[in-house]
Structures are given as C-alpha cells and as structure tokens.
Coordinates of C-alpha atoms in Angstrom, one line a residue:
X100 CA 165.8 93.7 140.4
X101 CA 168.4 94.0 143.3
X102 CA 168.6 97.2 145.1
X103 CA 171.9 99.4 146.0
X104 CA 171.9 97.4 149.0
X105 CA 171.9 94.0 147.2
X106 CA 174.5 95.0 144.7
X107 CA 178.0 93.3 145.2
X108 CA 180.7 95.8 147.0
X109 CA 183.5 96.1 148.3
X110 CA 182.7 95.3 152.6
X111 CA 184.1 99.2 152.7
X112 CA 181.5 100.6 150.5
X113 CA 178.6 98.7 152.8
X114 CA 179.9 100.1 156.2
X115 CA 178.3 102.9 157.9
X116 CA 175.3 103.1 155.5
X117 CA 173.0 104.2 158.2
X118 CA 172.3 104.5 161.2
X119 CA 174.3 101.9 164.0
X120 CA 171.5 99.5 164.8
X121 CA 169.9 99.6 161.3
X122 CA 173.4 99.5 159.4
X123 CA 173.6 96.2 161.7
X124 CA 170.6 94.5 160.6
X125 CA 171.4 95.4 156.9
X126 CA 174.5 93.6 157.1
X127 CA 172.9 90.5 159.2
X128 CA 169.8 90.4 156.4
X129 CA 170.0 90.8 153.0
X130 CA 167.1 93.1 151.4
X131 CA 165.5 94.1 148.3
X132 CA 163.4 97.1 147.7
X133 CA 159.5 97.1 146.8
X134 CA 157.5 99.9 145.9
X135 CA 153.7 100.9 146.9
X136 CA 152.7 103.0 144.4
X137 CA 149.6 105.6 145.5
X138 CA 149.9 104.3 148.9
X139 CA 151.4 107.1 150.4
X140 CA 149.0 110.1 149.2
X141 CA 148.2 111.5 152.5
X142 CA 147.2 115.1 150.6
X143 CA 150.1 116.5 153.2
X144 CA 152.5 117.7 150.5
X145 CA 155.9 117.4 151.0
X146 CA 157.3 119.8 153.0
X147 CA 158.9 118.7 156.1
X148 CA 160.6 115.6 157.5
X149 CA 157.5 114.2 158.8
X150 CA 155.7 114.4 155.5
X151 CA 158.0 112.6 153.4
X152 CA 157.8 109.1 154.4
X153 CA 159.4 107.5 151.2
X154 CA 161.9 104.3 152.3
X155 CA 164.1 103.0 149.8
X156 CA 163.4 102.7 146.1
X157 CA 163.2 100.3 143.7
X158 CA 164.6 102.3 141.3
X159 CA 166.2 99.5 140.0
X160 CA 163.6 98.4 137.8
X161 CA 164.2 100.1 134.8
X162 CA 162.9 98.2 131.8
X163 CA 165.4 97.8 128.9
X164 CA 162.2 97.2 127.0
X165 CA 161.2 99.9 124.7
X166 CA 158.1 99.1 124.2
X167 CA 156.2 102.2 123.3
X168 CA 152.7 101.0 123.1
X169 CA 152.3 99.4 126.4
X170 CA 155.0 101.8 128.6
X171 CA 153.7 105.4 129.3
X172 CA 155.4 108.0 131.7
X173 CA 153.6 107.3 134.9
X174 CA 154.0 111.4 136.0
X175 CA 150.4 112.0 135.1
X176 CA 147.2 110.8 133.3
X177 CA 147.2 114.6 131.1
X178 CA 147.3 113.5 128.0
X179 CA 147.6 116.9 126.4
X180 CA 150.8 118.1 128.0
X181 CA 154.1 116.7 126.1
X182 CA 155.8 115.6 128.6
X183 CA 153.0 113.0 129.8
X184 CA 153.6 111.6 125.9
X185 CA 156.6 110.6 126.5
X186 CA 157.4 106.8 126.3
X187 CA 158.4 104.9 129.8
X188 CA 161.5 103.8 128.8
X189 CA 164.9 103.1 130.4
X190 CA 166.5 105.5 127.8
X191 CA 170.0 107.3 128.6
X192 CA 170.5 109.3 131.8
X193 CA 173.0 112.0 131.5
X194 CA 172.9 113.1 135.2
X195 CA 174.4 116.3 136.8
X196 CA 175.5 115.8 140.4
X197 CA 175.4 119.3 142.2
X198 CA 177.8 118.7 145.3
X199 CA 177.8 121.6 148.0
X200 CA 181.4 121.7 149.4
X201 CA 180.2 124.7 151.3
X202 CA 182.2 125.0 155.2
X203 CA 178.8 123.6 156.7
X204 CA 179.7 120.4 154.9
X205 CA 182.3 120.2 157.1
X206 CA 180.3 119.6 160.1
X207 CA 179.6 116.1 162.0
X208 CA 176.3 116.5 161.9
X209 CA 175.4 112.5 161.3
X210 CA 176.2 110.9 164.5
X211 CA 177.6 107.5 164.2
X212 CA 179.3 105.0 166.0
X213 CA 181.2 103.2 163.8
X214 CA 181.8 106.8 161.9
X215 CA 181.9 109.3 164.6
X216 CA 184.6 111.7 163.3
X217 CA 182.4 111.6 159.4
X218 CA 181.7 114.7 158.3
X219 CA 178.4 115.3 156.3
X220 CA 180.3 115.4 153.0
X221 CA 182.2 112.5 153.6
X222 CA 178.0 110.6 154.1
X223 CA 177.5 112.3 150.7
X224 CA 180.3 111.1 149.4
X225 CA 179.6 107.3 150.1
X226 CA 175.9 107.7 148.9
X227 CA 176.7 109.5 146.3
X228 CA 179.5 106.6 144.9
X229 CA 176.8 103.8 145.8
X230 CA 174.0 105.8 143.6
X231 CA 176.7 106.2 140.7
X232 CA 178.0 102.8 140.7
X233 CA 174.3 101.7 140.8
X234 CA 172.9 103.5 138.3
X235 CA 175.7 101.8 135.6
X236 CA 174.6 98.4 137.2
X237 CA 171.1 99.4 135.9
X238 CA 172.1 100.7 132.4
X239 CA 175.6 101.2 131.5
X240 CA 175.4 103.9 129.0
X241 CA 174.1 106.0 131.8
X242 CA 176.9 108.9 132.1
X243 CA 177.6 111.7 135.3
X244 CA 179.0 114.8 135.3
X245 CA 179.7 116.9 137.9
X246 CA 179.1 120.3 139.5
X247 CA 180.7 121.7 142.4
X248 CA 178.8 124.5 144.8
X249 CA 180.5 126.8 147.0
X250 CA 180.5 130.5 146.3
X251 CA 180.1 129.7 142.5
X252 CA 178.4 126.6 140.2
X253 CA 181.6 125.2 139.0
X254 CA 181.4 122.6 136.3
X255 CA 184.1 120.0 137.5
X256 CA 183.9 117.1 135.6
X257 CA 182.3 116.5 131.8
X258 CA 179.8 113.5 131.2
X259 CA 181.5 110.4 132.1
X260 CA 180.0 106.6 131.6
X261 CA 182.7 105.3 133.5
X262 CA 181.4 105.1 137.5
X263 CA 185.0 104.1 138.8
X264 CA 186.2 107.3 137.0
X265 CA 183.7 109.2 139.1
X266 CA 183.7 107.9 142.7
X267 CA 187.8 108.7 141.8
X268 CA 186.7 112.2 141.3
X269 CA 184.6 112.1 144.1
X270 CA 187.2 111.0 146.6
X271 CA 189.1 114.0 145.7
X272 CA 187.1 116.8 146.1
X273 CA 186.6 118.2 149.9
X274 CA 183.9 121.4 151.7
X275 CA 185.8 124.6 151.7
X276 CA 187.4 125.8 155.2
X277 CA 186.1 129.7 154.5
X278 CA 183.3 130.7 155.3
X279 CA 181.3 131.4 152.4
X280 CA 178.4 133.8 151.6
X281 CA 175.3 134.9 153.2
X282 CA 173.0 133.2 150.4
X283 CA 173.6 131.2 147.2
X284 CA 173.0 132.8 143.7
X285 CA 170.8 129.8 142.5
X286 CA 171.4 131.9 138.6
X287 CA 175.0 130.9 138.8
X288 CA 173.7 127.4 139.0
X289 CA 171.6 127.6 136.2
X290 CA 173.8 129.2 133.9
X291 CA 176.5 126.6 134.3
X292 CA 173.9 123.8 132.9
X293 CA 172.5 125.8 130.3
X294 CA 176.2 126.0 129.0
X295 CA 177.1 122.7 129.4
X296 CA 173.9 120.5 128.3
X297 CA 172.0 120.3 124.7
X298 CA 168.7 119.0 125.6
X299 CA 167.5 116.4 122.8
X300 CA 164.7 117.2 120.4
X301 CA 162.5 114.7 119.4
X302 CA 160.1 115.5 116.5
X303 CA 157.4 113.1 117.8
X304 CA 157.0 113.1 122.0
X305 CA 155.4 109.5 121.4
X306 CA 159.4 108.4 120.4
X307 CA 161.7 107.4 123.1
X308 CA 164.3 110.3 123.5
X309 CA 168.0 109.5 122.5
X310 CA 168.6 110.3 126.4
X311 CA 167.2 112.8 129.2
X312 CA 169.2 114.7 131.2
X313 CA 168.8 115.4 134.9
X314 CA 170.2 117.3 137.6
X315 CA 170.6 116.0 141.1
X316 CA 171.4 119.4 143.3
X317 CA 172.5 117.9 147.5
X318 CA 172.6 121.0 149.1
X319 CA 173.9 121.1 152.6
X320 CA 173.5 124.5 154.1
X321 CA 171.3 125.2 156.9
X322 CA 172.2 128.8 157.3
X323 CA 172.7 130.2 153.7
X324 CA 169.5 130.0 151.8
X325 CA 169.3 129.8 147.9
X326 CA 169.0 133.2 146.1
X327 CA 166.1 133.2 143.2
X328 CA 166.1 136.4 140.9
X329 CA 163.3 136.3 138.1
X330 CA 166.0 135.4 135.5
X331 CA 166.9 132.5 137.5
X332 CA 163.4 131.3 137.4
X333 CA 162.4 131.9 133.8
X334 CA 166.0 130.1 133.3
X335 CA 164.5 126.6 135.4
X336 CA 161.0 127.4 133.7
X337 CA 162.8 127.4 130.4
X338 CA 164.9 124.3 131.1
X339 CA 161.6 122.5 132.3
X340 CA 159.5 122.9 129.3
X341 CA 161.5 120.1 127.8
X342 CA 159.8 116.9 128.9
X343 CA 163.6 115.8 128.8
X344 CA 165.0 117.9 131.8
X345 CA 164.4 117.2 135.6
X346 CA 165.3 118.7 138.7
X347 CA 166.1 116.9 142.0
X348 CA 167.7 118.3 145.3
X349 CA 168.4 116.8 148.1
X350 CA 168.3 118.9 151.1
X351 CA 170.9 118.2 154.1
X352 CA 170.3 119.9 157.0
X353 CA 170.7 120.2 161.1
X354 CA 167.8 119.8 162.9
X355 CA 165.2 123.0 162.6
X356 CA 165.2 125.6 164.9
X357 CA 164.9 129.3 165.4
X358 CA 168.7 129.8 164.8
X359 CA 168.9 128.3 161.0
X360 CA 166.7 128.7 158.3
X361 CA 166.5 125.4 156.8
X362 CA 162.6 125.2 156.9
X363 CA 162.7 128.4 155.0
X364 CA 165.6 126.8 152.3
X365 CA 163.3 123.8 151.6
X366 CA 160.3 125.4 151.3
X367 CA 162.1 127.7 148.4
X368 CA 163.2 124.4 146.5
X369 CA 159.4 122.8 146.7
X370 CA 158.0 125.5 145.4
X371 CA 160.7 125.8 142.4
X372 CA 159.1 122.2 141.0
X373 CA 154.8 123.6 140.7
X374 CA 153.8 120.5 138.4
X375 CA 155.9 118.2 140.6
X376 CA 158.0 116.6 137.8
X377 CA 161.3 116.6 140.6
X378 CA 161.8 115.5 143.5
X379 CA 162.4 117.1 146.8
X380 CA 163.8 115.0 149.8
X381 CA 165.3 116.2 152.9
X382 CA 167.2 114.6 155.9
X383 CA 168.4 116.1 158.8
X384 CA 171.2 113.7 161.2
X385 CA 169.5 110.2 159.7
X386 CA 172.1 107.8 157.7
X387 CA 169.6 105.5 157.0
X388 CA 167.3 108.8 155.7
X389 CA 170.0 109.6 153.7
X390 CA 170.9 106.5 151.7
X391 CA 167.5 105.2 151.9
X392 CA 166.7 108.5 149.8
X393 CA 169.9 108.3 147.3
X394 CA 168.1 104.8 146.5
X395 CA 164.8 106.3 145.6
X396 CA 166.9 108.3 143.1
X397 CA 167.7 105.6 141.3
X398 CA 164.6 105.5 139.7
X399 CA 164.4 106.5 136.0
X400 CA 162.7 110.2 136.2
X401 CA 160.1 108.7 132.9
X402 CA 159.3 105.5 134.9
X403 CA 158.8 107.0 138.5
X404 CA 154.9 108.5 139.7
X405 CA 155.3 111.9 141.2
X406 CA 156.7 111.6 144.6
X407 CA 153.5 112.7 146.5
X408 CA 152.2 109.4 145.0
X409 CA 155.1 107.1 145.7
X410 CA 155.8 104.6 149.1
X411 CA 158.9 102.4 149.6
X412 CA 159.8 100.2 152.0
X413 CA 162.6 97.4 153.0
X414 CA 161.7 93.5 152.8
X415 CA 163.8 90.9 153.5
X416 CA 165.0 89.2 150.3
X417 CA 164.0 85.8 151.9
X418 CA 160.3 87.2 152.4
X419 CA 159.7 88.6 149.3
X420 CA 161.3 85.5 147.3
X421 CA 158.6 83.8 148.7
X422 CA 154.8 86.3 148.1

C-alpha cells in the first residue's frame, strides 16, 4: 500500500513537504512507508520531542477485509474491556479536523527555503489536504468535517465524503490577526462535538461498527494553554467510553523555552488520553516532523497499536520491492 508520499499529485501539492534537503531527496526517490511494530517501546512515554521518534506511517494499510475472526483491534491484549472487542476493520471514518486559526498561526515559524514567507497555518494547510485526500484514496466513504479554534470551537463545515470539497474549504479559511485569549476553554470544544456527532451503538462489540468517529485537534499555540474544568473532563471521559470515539491532537509549537509554555500545553493533552487510545504528537520548526506525523494519522484508529508501541520509518520503494 502506497503512502501519502506515493500517491499521485498535483507537482504543487508535493513541494515544500519538509524540510529543504529532505523535501529534495523525496522528490529524487520515490518511497513507501513500513512499520516496526513494538520496536520503539523505550518505557520513555511520550512526552517531549525527543521521545517520540515515530517516522512516517503506513497507515495506508487498511484492510477492506471484514474479517472478524482473524482481525482484532491491536490497542490491547484486555480482553474484558469493550473497546479491545472490537473487530480490526477498515470500517467508516467520520473524522473531525480541529484547525487553530489562532494569531500564533500566523507566525513563520517553519523555516524553509523554497517556502520562506509560509506561515505555520499555511504547513497545516498542505498536510492537512495531503491527509484528507489520502484518507479517500484509502476508503472513499471516509467523510471530514471541520472545526475551527480561535476564541470559540466553531463547527464550520458538516461531514463531507468529498476531499476536493474540503481542501476547497481549507484554502479558504486563514489565523485571526487579534490577539486572542489568555487560555483556551477546551469545554467549548467539547460541547461543539457532542452537538454535532451521534456515536453508533452496536449491540454486540464483536460486530464491526457502522463507522467510528474521530477527532484530530492541531493546535498551534505556544503561549495560550488549554483550559480543563471538571465538566470538560467528564465530557472527554464520557465521549471515550465508546470504543467508537478517539482523540488525536497534534501539537505545533516554537521551540521550548522559559518564555512559552508549550511543555506545559502538551503535557495537559497526554494526560487527557490515561489508557492511551489517542495519539499525541508534537513538532516544533520540522516540515518533515510535520508531514511525516500527518502520515501516521492515516492509520485506522481500530487497526493502529498504541503509539508507545509503534515505529515508522522511510524505505526507498526500490529496496523494499525487493526484501
């Protein structure tokens, strides 16, 4: 199964997908993505950039197979908790993207050659339209919708199975020029899915689920951490008890230091996620880092191991053609 890299696009969509000299030798050699599963459980967690060493994904290999008896969710070996039942099967995705068009989106905080006057947002953008137009390679009846952060959760667009319909929306949305608040009310998030979304119920966990539904939250602020209250919690908590829900974020960040909080802003999202059914994934000025973490998103969130037990990395489509 080809990765996002493999996939036919326009030459525009392929430009600037990291950083100069890797973006280069993308370009010059073709590649495909394998994965390593429990090769990378180094019993560090996953906080911080130097402890999550994921490269690329091959999240393209989702099964259309529904074969229950031989294909269980590879998230645990507990039989007794529901969501462990639940078949490993390419069902329907109906993923929430969470875009921040907070001010700080605004910055240049990926330097580039080819792309030096890129704002952060615009980086999200593009690896945000590669994941999209991806994931309906991978199954077609996947469907998006859309959920803008700046001072409120706004949902902006409704489920949509159509990816040209959503990079469209995409290429019109831009980061506010005000400032915006000290901290974001993570409840306002919540309460705009809970709204929006019926989770499915399935009378037997052994079935396959009609579809799952997760969010992907990018958040890009390195100085305006997430608010929790304890209804915002029991609100996730609640949502999570489905073995049909999941939760990603993507953190975007400058680099740490004493004058941001952004250490402080991931650590809050790790510890939202205790049995680890999400994934967390950070990136501070890395192109590559970034789209090589959109790609391990592509994974289907009932056919991907936690991520503390998951390693990726680039071959060359020549090499691997050949093992």
């Amino acid at each position: 199964m080809t990765s996002e890299m493999s996939k036919q696009l326009p030459e525009t969509d392929l430009i600037d997908l990291s950083d100069d000299k890797d973006a280069d030798s993308q370009r010059s050699s073709p590649v495909i993505l394998t994965k390593h599963p429990n090769k990378h459980n180094t019993g560090k967690g996953r906080k911080g950039e130097e402890k999550v060493q994921e490269k690329g994904s091959k999240g393209g290999h989702e099964s259309p197979s529904h074969s229950i008896g031989d294909s269980l969710s590879l998230n645990s070996n507990d039989s007794n908790d529901p969501r462990r039942l639940v078949p490993w099967v390419n069902c329907q995705e109906k993923i929430i993207l969470c875009l921040d068009l907070s001010n700080e989106m605004n910055e240049k905080s990926f330097p580039s050659k080819k792309a030096p006057d890129f704002t952060a947002y615009q980086f999200v953008r593009k690896a945000a339209k590669i994941f999209v137009n991806n994931k309906a390679m991978l199954n077609s009846i996947h469907e998006f919708g859309v959920i803008t952060l700046a001072d409120d959760a706004t949902w902006y667009q409704q489920f949509e199975s159509n990816p040209d319909m959503i990079c469209t929306l995409l290429d019109h949305l831009n980061p506010s020029e005000e400032d915006n608040q000290d901290t974001f009310d993570m409840e306002k998030l919540f309460q705009t899915i809970c709204q929006r979304i019926a989770l499915p119920e399935v009378e037997d966990p052994a079935l396959p689920p009609p579809y799952v539904i997760r969010v992907i939250m990018i958040y890009g602020r390195s100085h305006c951490p997430p608010h929790f209250t304890d209804r915002s919690r029991q609100m996730l908590r609640e949502l999570l008890q489905s073995p049909y829900f999941f939760f990603d974020v993507l953190y975007v960040h400058e680099l740490p230091s004493e004058n941001n909080q952004c250490e402080a802003i991931y650590d809050s999202f790790c510890e939202l996620d205790e049995d680890e059914d999400g994934y967390m994934l950070e990136v501070s000025r890395s192109t590559s880092r970034l789209f090589d973490h959109m790609a391990i998103l592509l994974a289907h969130p009932l056919q991907r191991p936690k991520q503390r037990d998951t390693f990726y990395e680039l071959q060359n489509r020549d090499d691997n053609e050949t093992t």
